[in-house]
Amino acid sequence: MVASNKNELVRRISKLAKQNRELEEKLKKLLKQNERLLRENEELKESAGTLKATVDSEKSGRSLRFNMVTVLFANMHGFSKLVEDMDSTSVMDELDEVLIEFDAIVAKYKIEKIKTIGDTFMCAGGIPD
């Protein structure tokens, strides 16, 4: 009977140790996720601050001025001719694919996307945070 109780106790301790390891792994994953979310939150706060300044200046009718800014207007030359025989859904899909790539490039080099109008993409670099 004593051996049976010892075996039961060892089994319970082993089970608790396993649960503890699993919980430690979950904790590590949650801490990493928390760090990632905190970084994303900070980036979003910075973006929101820039956006708010832009919106506030537009509301007040004032223009923002920067000393060294590059503005890019990227137009897909011949796009209308290329897609004239396509249905509207296919055209939108093609345009989305191109704009998704532009968005990735803009994000990679920390360039500010200003506006997309039809097949023209406008962005600016050198705008302070």
PDB file of C-alpha atoms in Angstrom:
ATOM      1  CA  MET A   1       0.000   0.000   0.000  1.00  0.00           C
ATOM      2  CA  VAL A   2       2.880   2.399   0.777  1.00  0.00           C
ATOM      3  CA  ALA A   3       4.525   1.563  -2.567  1.00  0.00           C
ATOM      4  CA  SER A   4       1.215   2.217  -4.309  1.00  0.00           C
ATOM      5  CA  ASN A   5       0.936   5.646  -2.673  1.00  0.00           C
ATOM      6  CA  LYS A   6       4.555   6.416  -3.613  1.00  0.00           C
ATOM      7  CA  ASN A   7       3.924   5.445  -7.226  1.00  0.00           C
ATOM      8  CA  GLU A   8       0.777   7.572  -7.307  1.00  0.00           C
ATOM      9  CA  LEU A   9       2.691  10.501  -5.812  1.00  0.00           C
ATOM     10  CA  VAL A  10       5.538  10.106  -8.334  1.00  0.00           C
ATOM     11  CA  ARG A  11       2.990   9.933 -11.173  1.00  0.00           C
ATOM     12  CA  ARG A  12       1.266  13.109  -9.961  1.00  0.00           C
ATOM     13  CA  ILE A  13       4.568  14.960  -9.569  1.00  0.00           C
ATOM     14  CA  SER A  14       5.634  13.865 -13.047  1.00  0.00           C
ATOM     15  CA  LYS A  15       2.324  15.058 -14.474  1.00  0.00           C
ATOM     16  CA  LEU A  16       2.655  18.409 -12.681  1.00  0.00           C
ATOM     17  CA  ALA A  17       6.227  18.826 -13.943  1.00  0.00           C
ATOM     18  CA  LYS A  18       5.052  18.175 -17.504  1.00  0.00           C
ATOM     19  CA  GLN A  19       2.208  20.684 -17.100  1.00  0.00           C
ATOM     20  CA  ASN A  20       4.693  23.193 -15.690  1.00  0.00           C
ATOM     21  CA  ARG A  21       6.978  22.808 -18.747  1.00  0.00           C
ATOM     22  CA  GLU A  22       3.993  23.242 -21.083  1.00  0.00           C
ATOM     23  CA  LEU A  23       2.889  26.358 -19.210  1.00  0.00           C
ATOM     24  CA  GLU A  24       6.426  27.776 -19.354  1.00  0.00           C
ATOM     25  CA  GLU A  25       6.453  27.267 -23.142  1.00  0.00           C
ATOM     26  CA  LYS A  26       3.063  28.972 -23.448  1.00  0.00           C
ATOM     27  CA  LEU A  27       4.344  31.830 -21.297  1.00  0.00           C
ATOM     28  CA  LYS A  28       7.402  32.267 -23.557  1.00  0.00           C
ATOM     29  CA  LYS A  29       5.169  32.363 -26.633  1.00  0.00           C
ATOM     30  CA  LEU A  30       2.812  34.863 -25.007  1.00  0.00           C
ATOM     31  CA  LEU A  31       5.714  37.087 -23.933  1.00  0.00           C
ATOM     32  CA  LYS A  32       7.094  37.106 -27.486  1.00  0.00           C
ATOM     33  CA  GLN A  33       3.630  37.894 -28.841  1.00  0.00           C
ATOM     34  CA  ASN A  34       3.247  40.668 -26.262  1.00  0.00           C
ATOM     35  CA  GLU A  35       6.602  42.209 -27.275  1.00  0.00           C
ATOM     36  CA  ARG A  36       5.624  42.072 -30.944  1.00  0.00           C
ATOM     37  CA  LEU A  37       2.250  43.672 -30.215  1.00  0.00           C
ATOM     38  CA  LEU A  38       3.886  46.405 -28.130  1.00  0.00           C
ATOM     39  CA  ARG A  39       6.261  47.214 -31.011  1.00  0.00           C
ATOM     40  CA  GLU A  40       3.358  47.280 -33.473  1.00  0.00           C
ATOM     41  CA  ASN A  41       1.407  49.505 -31.093  1.00  0.00           C
ATOM     42  CA  GLU A  42       4.305  51.976 -30.879  1.00  0.00           C
ATOM     43  CA  GLU A  43       4.616  52.027 -34.675  1.00  0.00           C
ATOM     44  CA  LEU A  44       0.881  52.653 -34.992  1.00  0.00           C
ATOM     45  CA  LYS A  45       1.058  55.456 -32.421  1.00  0.00           C
ATOM     46  CA  GLU A  46       3.845  57.106 -34.422  1.00  0.00           C
ATOM     47  CA  SER A  47       1.863  56.739 -37.641  1.00  0.00           C
ATOM     48  CA  ALA A  48      -1.257  58.093 -35.963  1.00  0.00           C
ATOM     49  CA  GLY A  49       0.681  61.128 -34.724  1.00  0.00           C
ATOM     50  CA  THR A  50       1.937  61.887 -38.235  1.00  0.00           C
ATOM     51  CA  LEU A  51      -1.512  61.339 -39.682  1.00  0.00           C
ATOM     52  CA  LYS A  52      -3.109  63.556 -37.028  1.00  0.00           C
ATOM     53  CA  ALA A  53      -0.642  66.361 -37.770  1.00  0.00           C
ATOM     54  CA  THR A  54      -1.428  66.051 -41.470  1.00  0.00           C
ATOM     55  CA  VAL A  55      -5.192  66.017 -40.882  1.00  0.00           C
ATOM     56  CA  ASP A  56      -4.983  68.923 -38.435  1.00  0.00           C
ATOM     57  CA  SER A  57      -2.990  71.010 -40.911  1.00  0.00           C
ATOM     58  CA  GLU A  58      -5.451  70.183 -43.693  1.00  0.00           C
ATOM     59  CA  LYS A  59      -8.377  71.171 -41.459  1.00  0.00           C
ATOM     60  CA  SER A  60      -6.747  74.470 -40.570  1.00  0.00           C
ATOM     61  CA  GLY A  61      -6.026  75.172 -44.225  1.00  0.00           C
ATOM     62  CA  ARG A  62      -2.287  75.367 -43.633  1.00  0.00           C
ATOM     63  CA  SER A  63       0.175  73.498 -45.780  1.00  0.00           C
ATOM     64  CA  LEU A  64       2.958  71.440 -44.326  1.00  0.00           C
ATOM     65  CA  ARG A  65       6.428  72.423 -45.504  1.00  0.00           C
ATOM     66  CA  PHE A  66       9.508  70.231 -45.505  1.00  0.00           C
ATOM     67  CA  ASN A  67      12.990  71.138 -46.727  1.00  0.00           C
ATOM     68  CA  MET A  68      14.054  67.903 -48.412  1.00  0.00           C
ATOM     69  CA  VAL A  69      11.169  65.773 -49.638  1.00  0.00           C
ATOM     70  CA  THR A  70      10.877  63.616 -52.716  1.00  0.00           C
ATOM     71  CA  VAL A  71       7.424  63.101 -54.208  1.00  0.00           C
ATOM     72  CA  LEU A  72       6.800  60.225 -56.593  1.00  0.00           C
ATOM     73  CA  PHE A  73       3.866  59.914 -58.955  1.00  0.00           C
ATOM     74  CA  ALA A  74       3.951  56.421 -60.443  1.00  0.00           C
ATOM     75  CA  ASN A  75       1.593  55.886 -63.343  1.00  0.00           C
ATOM     76  CA  MET A  76       1.254  52.552 -65.102  1.00  0.00           C
ATOM     77  CA  HIS A  77       1.892  53.628 -68.668  1.00  0.00           C
ATOM     78  CA  GLY A  78      -0.333  51.778 -71.115  1.00  0.00           C
ATOM     79  CA  PHE A  79      -2.424  50.227 -68.353  1.00  0.00           C
ATOM     80  CA  SER A  80      -5.735  51.338 -69.919  1.00  0.00           C
ATOM     81  CA  LYS A  81      -4.818  49.812 -73.254  1.00  0.00           C
ATOM     82  CA  LEU A  82      -3.588  46.637 -71.573  1.00  0.00           C
ATOM     83  CA  VAL A  83      -6.828  46.074 -69.679  1.00  0.00           C
ATOM     84  CA  GLU A  84      -9.394  47.366 -72.171  1.00  0.00           C
ATOM     85  CA  ASP A  85     -10.464  43.824 -73.111  1.00  0.00           C
ATOM     86  CA  MET A  86     -10.627  42.597 -69.501  1.00  0.00           C
ATOM     87  CA  ASP A  87     -13.701  42.505 -67.276  1.00  0.00           C
ATOM     88  CA  SER A  88     -13.792  44.954 -64.360  1.00  0.00           C
ATOM     89  CA  THR A  89     -13.105  42.294 -61.718  1.00  0.00           C
ATOM     90  CA  SER A  90      -9.946  41.156 -63.506  1.00  0.00           C
ATOM     91  CA  VAL A  91      -8.826  44.773 -63.931  1.00  0.00           C
ATOM     92  CA  MET A  92      -9.283  45.415 -60.211  1.00  0.00           C
ATOM     93  CA  ASP A  93      -7.412  42.205 -59.380  1.00  0.00           C
ATOM     94  CA  GLU A  94      -4.477  43.218 -61.612  1.00  0.00           C
ATOM     95  CA  LEU A  95      -4.428  46.721 -60.174  1.00  0.00           C
ATOM     96  CA  ASP A  96      -4.571  45.359 -56.622  1.00  0.00           C
ATOM     97  CA  GLU A  97      -1.590  43.078 -57.262  1.00  0.00           C
ATOM     98  CA  VAL A  98       0.513  45.971 -58.544  1.00  0.00           C
ATOM     99  CA  LEU A  99      -0.542  48.278 -55.705  1.00  0.00           C
ATOM    100  CA  ILE A 100       0.173  45.603 -53.097  1.00  0.00           C
ATOM    101  CA  GLU A 101       3.740  45.432 -54.436  1.00  0.00           C
ATOM    102  CA  PHE A 102       4.017  49.237 -54.331  1.00  0.00           C
ATOM    103  CA  ASP A 103       2.736  49.181 -50.733  1.00  0.00           C
ATOM    104  CA  ALA A 104       5.391  46.601 -49.796  1.00  0.00           C
ATOM    105  CA  ILE A 105       8.177  48.719 -51.322  1.00  0.00           C
ATOM    106  CA  VAL A 106       6.865  51.858 -49.624  1.00  0.00           C
ATOM    107  CA  ALA A 107       6.748  50.088 -46.245  1.00  0.00           C
ATOM    108  CA  LYS A 108      10.219  48.580 -46.703  1.00  0.00           C
ATOM    109  CA  TYR A 109      11.865  51.963 -47.320  1.00  0.00           C
ATOM    110  CA  LYS A 110       9.661  53.907 -44.856  1.00  0.00           C
ATOM    111  CA  ILE A 111       8.199  56.069 -47.589  1.00  0.00           C
ATOM    112  CA  GLU A 112       4.830  57.643 -46.910  1.00  0.00           C
ATOM    113  CA  LYS A 113       2.032  56.598 -49.234  1.00  0.00           C
ATOM    114  CA  ILE A 114      -0.044  59.688 -49.895  1.00  0.00           C
ATOM    115  CA  LYS A 115      -2.749  58.606 -52.302  1.00  0.00           C
ATOM    116  CA  THR A 116      -3.735  56.120 -54.986  1.00  0.00           C
ATOM    117  CA  ILE A 117      -5.989  57.415 -57.742  1.00  0.00           C
ATOM    118  CA  GLY A 118      -6.931  54.908 -60.406  1.00  0.00           C
ATOM    119  CA  ASP A 119      -3.661  53.565 -61.782  1.00  0.00           C
ATOM    120  CA  THR A 120      -1.526  56.378 -60.301  1.00  0.00           C
ATOM    121  CA  PHE A 121       0.347  55.916 -57.039  1.00  0.00           C
ATOM    122  CA  MET A 122       1.571  58.958 -55.070  1.00  0.00           C
ATOM    123  CA  CYS A 123       4.116  58.705 -52.264  1.00  0.00           C
ATOM    124  CA  ALA A 124       6.706  60.905 -50.565  1.00  0.00           C
ATOM    125  CA  GLY A 125      10.060  60.248 -48.930  1.00  0.00           C
ATOM    126  CA  GLY A 126      12.007  62.449 -46.550  1.00  0.00           C
ATOM    127  CA  ILE A 127       9.009  63.446 -44.462  1.00  0.00           C
ATOM    128  CA  PRO A 128      10.103  63.623 -40.805  1.00  0.00           C
ATOM    129  CA  ASP A 129       8.292  61.459 -38.237  1.00  0.00           C
TER     130      ASP A 129
END
